[in-house]
Coordinates of C-alpha atoms and ligand atoms in Angstrom, one line a residue:
X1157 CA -33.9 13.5 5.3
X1158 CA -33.2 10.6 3.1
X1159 CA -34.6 6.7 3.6
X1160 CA -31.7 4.8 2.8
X1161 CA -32.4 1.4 1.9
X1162 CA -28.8 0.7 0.7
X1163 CA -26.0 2.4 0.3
X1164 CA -22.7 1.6 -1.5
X1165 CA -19.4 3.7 -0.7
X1166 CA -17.6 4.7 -3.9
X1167 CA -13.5 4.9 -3.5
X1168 CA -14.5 8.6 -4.1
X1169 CA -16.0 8.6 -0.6
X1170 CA -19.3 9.5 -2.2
X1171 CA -22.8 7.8 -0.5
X1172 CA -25.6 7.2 -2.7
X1173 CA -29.0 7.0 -1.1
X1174 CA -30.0 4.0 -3.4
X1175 CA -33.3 4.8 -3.9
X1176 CA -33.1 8.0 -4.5
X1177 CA -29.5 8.1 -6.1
X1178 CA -29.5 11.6 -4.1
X1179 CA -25.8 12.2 -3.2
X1180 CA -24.8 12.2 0.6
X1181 CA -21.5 13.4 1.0
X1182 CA -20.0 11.7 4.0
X1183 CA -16.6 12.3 2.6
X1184 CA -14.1 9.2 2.5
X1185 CA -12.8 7.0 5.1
X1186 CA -9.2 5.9 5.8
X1187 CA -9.7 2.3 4.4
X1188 CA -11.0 4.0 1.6
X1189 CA -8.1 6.4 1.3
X1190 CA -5.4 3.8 1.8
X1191 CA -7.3 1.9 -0.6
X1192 CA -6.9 4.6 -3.3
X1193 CA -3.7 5.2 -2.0
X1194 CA -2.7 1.0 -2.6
X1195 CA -4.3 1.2 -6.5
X1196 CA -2.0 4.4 -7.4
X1197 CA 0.7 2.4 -5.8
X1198 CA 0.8 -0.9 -8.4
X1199 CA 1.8 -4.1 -7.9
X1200 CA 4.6 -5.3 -5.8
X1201 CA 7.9 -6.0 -8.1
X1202 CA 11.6 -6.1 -8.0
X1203 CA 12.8 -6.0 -4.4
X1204 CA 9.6 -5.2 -2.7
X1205 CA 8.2 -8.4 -2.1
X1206 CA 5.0 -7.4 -0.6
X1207 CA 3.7 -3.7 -0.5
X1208 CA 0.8 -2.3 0.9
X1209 CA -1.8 -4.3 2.4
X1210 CA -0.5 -5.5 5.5
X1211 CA 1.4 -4.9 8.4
X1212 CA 4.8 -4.9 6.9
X1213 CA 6.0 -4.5 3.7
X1214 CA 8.8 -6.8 2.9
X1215 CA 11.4 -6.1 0.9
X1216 CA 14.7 -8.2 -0.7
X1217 CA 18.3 -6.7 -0.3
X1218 CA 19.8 -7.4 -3.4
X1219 CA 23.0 -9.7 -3.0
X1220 CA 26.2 -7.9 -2.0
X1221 CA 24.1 -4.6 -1.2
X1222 CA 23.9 -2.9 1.9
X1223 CA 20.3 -0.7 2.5
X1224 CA 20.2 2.8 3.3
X1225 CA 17.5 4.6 5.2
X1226 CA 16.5 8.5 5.0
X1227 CA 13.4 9.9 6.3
X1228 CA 12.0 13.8 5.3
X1229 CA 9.3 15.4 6.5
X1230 CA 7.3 18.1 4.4
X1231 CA 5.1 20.3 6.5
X1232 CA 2.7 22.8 5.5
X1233 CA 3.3 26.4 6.3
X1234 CA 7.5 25.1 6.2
X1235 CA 7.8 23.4 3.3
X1236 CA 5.1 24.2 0.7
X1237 CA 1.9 26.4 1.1
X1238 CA -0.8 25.0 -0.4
X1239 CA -2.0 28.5 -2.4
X1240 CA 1.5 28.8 -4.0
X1241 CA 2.5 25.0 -4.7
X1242 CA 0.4 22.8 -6.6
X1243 CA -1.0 19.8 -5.1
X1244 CA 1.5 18.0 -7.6
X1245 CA 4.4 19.6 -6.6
X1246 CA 3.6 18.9 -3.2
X1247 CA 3.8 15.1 -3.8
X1248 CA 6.6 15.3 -6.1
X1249 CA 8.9 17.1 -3.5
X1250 CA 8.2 15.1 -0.9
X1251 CA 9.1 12.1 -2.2
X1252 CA 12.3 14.2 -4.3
X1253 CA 13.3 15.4 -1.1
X1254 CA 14.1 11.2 -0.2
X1255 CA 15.3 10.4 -3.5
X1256 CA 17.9 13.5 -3.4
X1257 CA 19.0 11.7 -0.4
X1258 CA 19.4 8.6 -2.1
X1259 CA 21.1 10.3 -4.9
X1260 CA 23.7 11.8 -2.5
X1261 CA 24.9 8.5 -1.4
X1262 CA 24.9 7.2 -5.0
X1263 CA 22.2 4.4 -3.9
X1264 CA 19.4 2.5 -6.0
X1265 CA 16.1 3.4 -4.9
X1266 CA 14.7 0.3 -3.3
X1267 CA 10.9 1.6 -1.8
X1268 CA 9.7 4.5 -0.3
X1269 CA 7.1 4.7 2.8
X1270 CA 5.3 7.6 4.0
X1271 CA 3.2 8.6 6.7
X1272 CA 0.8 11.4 5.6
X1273 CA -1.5 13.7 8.4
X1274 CA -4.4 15.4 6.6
X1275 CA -7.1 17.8 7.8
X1276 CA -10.4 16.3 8.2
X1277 CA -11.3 19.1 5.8
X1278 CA -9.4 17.1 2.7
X1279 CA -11.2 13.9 2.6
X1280 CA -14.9 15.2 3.5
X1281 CA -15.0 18.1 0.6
X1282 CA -14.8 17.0 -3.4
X1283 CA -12.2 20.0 -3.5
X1284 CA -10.0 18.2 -0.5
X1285 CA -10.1 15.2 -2.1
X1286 CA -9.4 16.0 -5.4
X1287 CA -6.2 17.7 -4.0
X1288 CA -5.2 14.1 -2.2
X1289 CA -5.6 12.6 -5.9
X1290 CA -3.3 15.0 -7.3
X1291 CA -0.9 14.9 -4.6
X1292 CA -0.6 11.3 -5.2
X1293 CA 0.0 12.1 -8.6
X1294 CA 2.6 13.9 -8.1
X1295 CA 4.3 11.4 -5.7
X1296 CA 3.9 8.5 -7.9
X1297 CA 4.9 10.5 -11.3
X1298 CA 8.5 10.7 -10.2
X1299 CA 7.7 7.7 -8.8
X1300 CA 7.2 5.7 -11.7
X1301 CA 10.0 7.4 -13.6
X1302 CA 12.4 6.0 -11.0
X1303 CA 10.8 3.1 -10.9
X1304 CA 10.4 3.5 -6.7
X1305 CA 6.8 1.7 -5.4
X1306 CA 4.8 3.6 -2.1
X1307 CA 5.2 0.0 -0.4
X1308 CA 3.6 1.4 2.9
X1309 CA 3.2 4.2 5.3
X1310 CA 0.7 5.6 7.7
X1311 CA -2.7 7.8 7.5
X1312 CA -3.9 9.7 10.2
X1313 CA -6.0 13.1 10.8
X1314 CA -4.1 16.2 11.3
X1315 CA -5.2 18.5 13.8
X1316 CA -4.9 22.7 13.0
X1317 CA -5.6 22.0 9.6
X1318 CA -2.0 21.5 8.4
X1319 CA -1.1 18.7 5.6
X1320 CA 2.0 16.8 7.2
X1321 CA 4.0 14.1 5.3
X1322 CA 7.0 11.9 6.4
X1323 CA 8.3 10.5 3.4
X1324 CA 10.9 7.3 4.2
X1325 CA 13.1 6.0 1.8
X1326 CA 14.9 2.7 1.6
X1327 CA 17.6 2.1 -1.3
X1328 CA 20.9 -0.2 -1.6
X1329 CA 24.2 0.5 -2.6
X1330 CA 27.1 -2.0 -3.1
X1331 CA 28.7 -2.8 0.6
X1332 CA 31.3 -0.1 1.3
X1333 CA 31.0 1.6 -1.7
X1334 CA 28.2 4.2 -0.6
X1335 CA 29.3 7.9 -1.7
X1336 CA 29.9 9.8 2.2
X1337 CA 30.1 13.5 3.4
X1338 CA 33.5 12.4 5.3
X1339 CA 35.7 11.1 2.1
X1340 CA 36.8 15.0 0.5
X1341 CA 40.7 15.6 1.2
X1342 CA 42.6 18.6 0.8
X1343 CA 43.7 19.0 -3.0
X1344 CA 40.2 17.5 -4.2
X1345 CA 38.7 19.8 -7.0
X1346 CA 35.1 20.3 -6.1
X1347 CA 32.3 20.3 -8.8
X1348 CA 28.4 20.7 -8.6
X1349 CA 25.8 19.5 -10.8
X1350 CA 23.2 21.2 -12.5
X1351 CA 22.5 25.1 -11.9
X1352 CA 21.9 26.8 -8.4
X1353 CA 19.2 29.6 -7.2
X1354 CA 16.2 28.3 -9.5
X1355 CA 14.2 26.7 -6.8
X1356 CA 14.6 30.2 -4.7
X1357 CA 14.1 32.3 -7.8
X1358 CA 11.1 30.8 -8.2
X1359 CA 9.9 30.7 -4.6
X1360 CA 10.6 34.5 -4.6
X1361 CA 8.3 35.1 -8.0
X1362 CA 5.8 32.4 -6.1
X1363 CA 5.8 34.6 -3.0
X1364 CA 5.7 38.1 -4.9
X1365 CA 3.3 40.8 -6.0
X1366 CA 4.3 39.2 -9.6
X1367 CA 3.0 35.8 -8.3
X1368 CA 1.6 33.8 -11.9
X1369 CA 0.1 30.5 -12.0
X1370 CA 2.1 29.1 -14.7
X1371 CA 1.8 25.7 -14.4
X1372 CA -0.4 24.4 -17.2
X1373 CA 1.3 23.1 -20.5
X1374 CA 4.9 23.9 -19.4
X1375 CA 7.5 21.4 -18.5
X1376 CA 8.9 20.5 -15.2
X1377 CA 12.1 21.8 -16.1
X1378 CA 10.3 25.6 -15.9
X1379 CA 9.7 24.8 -12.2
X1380 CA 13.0 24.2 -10.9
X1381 CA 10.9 25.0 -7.0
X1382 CA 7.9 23.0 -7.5
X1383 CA 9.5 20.3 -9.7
X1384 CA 13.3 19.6 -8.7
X1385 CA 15.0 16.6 -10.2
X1386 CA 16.7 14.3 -7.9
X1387 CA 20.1 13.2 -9.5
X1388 CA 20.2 9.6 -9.1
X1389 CA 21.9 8.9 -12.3
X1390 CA 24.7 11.2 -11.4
X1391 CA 24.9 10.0 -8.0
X1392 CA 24.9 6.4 -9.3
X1393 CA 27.3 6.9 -11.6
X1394 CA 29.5 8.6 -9.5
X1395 CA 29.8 5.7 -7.1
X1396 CA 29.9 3.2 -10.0
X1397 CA 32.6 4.6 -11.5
X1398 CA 34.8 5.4 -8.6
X1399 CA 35.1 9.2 -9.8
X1400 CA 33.8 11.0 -6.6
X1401 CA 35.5 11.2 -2.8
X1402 CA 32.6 12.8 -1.1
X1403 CA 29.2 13.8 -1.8
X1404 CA 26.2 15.6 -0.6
X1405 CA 22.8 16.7 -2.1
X1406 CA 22.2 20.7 -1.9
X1407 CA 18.9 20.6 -0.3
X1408 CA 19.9 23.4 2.5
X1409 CA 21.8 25.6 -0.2
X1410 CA 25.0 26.0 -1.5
X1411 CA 26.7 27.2 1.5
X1412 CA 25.4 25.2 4.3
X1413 CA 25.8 21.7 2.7
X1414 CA 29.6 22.5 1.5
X1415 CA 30.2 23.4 5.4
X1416 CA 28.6 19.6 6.0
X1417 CA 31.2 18.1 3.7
X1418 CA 34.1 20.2 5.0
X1419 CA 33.1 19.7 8.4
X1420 CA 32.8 15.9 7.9
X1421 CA 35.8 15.8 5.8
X1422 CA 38.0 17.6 7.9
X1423 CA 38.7 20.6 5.3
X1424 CA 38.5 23.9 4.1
X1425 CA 36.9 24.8 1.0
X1426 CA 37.9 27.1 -1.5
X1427 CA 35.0 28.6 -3.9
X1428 CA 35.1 30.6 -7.0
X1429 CA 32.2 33.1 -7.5
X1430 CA 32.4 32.9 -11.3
X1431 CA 32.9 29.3 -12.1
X1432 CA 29.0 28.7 -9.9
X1433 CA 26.5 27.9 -12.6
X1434 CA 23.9 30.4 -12.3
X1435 CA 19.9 29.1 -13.2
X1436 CA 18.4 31.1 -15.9
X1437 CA 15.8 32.2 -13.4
X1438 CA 18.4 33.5 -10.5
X1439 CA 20.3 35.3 -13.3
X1440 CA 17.2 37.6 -13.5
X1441 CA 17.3 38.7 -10.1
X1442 CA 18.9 41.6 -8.7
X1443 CA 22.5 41.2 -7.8
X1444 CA 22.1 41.1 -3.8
X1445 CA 18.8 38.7 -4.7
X1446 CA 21.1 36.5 -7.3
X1447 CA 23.8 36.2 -4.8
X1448 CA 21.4 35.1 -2.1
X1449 CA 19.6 32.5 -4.2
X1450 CA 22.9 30.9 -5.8
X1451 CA 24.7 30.7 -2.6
X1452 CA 22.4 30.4 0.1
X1453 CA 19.2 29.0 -1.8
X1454 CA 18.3 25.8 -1.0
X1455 CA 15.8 23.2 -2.8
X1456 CA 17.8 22.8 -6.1
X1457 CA 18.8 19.3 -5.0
X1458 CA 21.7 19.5 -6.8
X1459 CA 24.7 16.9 -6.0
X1460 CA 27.9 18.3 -4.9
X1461 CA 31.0 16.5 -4.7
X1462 CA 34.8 16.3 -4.6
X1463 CA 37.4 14.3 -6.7
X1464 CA 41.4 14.0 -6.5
X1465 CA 42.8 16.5 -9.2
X1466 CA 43.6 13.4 -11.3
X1467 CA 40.4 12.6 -11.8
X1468 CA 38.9 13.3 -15.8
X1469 CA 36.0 14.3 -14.7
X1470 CA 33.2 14.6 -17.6
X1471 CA 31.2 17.5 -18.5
X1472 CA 28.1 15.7 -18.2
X1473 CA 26.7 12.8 -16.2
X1474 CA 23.6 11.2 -17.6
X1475 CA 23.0 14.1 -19.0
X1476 CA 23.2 16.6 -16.4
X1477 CA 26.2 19.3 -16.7
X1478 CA 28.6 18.9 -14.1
X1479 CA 30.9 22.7 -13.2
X1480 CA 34.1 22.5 -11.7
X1481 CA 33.9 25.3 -9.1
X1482 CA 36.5 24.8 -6.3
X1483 CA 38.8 22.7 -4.4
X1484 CA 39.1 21.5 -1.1
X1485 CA 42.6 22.5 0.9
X1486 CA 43.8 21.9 4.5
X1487 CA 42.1 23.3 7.4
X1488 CA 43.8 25.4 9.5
X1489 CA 42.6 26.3 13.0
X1490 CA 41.0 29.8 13.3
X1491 CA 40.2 29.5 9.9
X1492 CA 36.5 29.7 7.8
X1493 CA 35.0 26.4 6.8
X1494 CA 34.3 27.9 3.4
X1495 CA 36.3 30.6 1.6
X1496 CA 34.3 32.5 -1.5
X1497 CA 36.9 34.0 -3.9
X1498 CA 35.7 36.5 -6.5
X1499 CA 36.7 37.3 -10.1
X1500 CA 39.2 39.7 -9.0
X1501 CA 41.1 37.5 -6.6
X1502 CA 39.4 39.1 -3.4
X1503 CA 38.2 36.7 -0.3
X1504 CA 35.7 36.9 2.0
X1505 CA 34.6 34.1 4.7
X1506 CA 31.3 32.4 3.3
X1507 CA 29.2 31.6 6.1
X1508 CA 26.1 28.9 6.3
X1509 CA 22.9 31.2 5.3
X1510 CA 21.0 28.4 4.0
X1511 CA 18.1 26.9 5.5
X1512 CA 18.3 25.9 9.0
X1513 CA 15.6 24.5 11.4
X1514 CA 15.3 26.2 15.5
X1515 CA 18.1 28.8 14.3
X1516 CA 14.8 31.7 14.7
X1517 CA 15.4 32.5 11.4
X1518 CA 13.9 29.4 9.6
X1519 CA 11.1 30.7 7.0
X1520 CA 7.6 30.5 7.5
X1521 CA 6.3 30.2 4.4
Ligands
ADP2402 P1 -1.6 -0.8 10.8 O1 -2.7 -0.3 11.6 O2 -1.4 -2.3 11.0 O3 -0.3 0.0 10.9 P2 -2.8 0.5 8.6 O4 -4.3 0.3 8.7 O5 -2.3 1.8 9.2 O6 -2.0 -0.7 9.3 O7 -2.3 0.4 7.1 C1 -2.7 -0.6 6.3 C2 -1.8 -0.7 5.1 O8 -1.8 0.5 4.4 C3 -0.3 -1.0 5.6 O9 0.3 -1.9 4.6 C4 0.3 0.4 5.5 O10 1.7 0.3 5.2 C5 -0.5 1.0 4.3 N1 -0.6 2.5 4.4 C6 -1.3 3.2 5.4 N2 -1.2 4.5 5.1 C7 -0.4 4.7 4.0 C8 0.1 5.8 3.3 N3 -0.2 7.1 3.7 N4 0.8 5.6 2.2 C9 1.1 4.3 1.9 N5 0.7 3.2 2.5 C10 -0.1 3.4 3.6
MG2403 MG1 -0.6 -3.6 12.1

């Protein structure tokens, strides 16, 4: 037993026994956490006004802007395990998972909030704690290449051990002119961004007897699962330059986020097998495996999105390729949502297989 004269709480959540410098680990306390959380976070700036610290952040809606909301959550054992996905990737997914939203709508991140439950476990062990640090890390890495600030949230203990995150985001978007699901009309070509099936190709490898850590020294880009890129640019340039009629982020896969837009646009969709950009990692699947992952996959966050026929639509946005890979034509009753034609002209009804919550058949991971 110690006699503690003084003690002085690191931000680490370490207790030193001041006269013996003997370490008691008491692990770290909320204040503490939201403290750490707050410095990670940075000073308030552009249209959040005030950020973390009291209790409400306050944020400016740029003239002539309207805000949009979205709210994700990222559950353990659903979303992410946390033997298979670094404590990185957890962070940056979560708060990807917003900014895909975002992207969809063609919107300017304006602040994200989020509301994080953790396991006792994680803040009274060194190990638990370092993985809280490199969560954050990952969150405010994408962060700060977007320019989005944490400007708030919510800490509380988990109980069953699980890590649970509710990421909100907040952005703005010229009034009226925010990309929608319900804006596609038959005779509108429809292109996606970027390449599908990486994020489940590499789930798949993640899950498998071939399972590799591979993270250190390679590039996000190699981690198209643990590290998705949210297309704001696209998105933003889609809206700004008036080239897109409807849009939607592929977060669900390929084939239950085109039945969103068709559904919401009133149409029927028309998809060719060939023109889908395959990712390098789905191509080296098996076939039944590659056709899973490029059509029913989801986590690419990829944009997809319709545009009248008339419409010169680049091969690249900021950057990103952009494939032309169907159109949208009139719905007729009795009639599939989605319609996947193949090299040879054959057609087969494409129905939703992506991911879907309560259906029974939503993965546990
Ligand atoms: P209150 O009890 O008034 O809701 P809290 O003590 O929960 O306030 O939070 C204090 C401050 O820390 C608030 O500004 C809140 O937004 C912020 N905060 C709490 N948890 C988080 C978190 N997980 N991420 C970001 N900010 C947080
Ligand atoms: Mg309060």
């Amino acid at each position: 037993m110690y006699h503690i004269f003084a003690i002085r709480a690191l931000p680490c959540g370490t207790i030193y026994a001041a006269n013996t410098m003997k370490r008691v680990d008491r692990g770290i306390s909320e204040l503490a956490l939201i403290e750490q959380i707050r410095l990670g976070s940075g000073r308030p700036k552009g249209p959040v006004r005030l950020g973390i610290g009291d209790d409400c952040a306050i944020l400016r809606v740029p003239a002539g802007c309207e805000m949009l909301v979205t709210t994700d959550f990222t559950l353990e054992g659903r979303h992410f395990r946390r033997d298979w996905h670094t404590p990185e990737s957890v962070g940056h997914r979560c708060l990807a998972r917003g900014l895909s939203d975002l992207a969809a709508m063609g919107a300017n991140p304006v602040a994200a909030f989020l509301s994080l439950a953790l396991p006792g476990e994680t803040l009274r062990t060194a190990m638990g704690r370092s993985w809280v640090r490199r969560f954050f890390a990952g969150l405010h890495g994408l962060g700060d290449r977007y320019g989005v600030i944490l400007a708030g949230g919510d800490t509380a203990e988990s109980v069953g051990g699980m890590v649970l995150a509710d990421i909100v985001l907040v952005g703005s978007a010229p009034a009226g002119k925010a990309l929608r699901r319900s804006g596609g009309r038959a005779g509108d070509v429809l292109y996606c961004t970027g390449a599908l099936g990486g994020a489940a190709a590499e789930l798949a490898e993640m899950s498998g007897a071939r399972r590799q850590k591979r993270m250190a020294g390679e590039s996000r880009e190699d981690h198209p699962q643990m590290f998705p890129e949210p297309r704001l640019a696209v998105g933003q340039a889609l809206l700004r330059r008036g080239l897109a009629t409807a849009c939607i982020d592929m977060s669900d896969g390929l084939s239950t986020d085109l039945a969103h837009l068709c559904r919401e646009s009133g149409v029927h969709a028309e998809v060719q097998w060939e023109a889908l950009p395959v990712h390098a990692f789905a191509a080296r699947l098996k076939d039944g495996e590659l056709e899973r992952a490029v059509l029913h996959g989801g986590e690419d966050y990829e944009l997809l999105f319709a545009a009248p026929e008339s419409v010169a639509m680049p091969r690249k946005i900021a950057g990103v390729a952009i494939s032309r890979i169907g159109r949208l034509t009139r719905r007729r009753a009795g009639e599939p949502v989605v319609t996947l034609v193949d090299e040879s002209g054959g057609r087969r009804r494409l129905e939703p297989g992506g991911w879907e919550h309560f259906s029974g058949a939503a993965k546990n991971l």
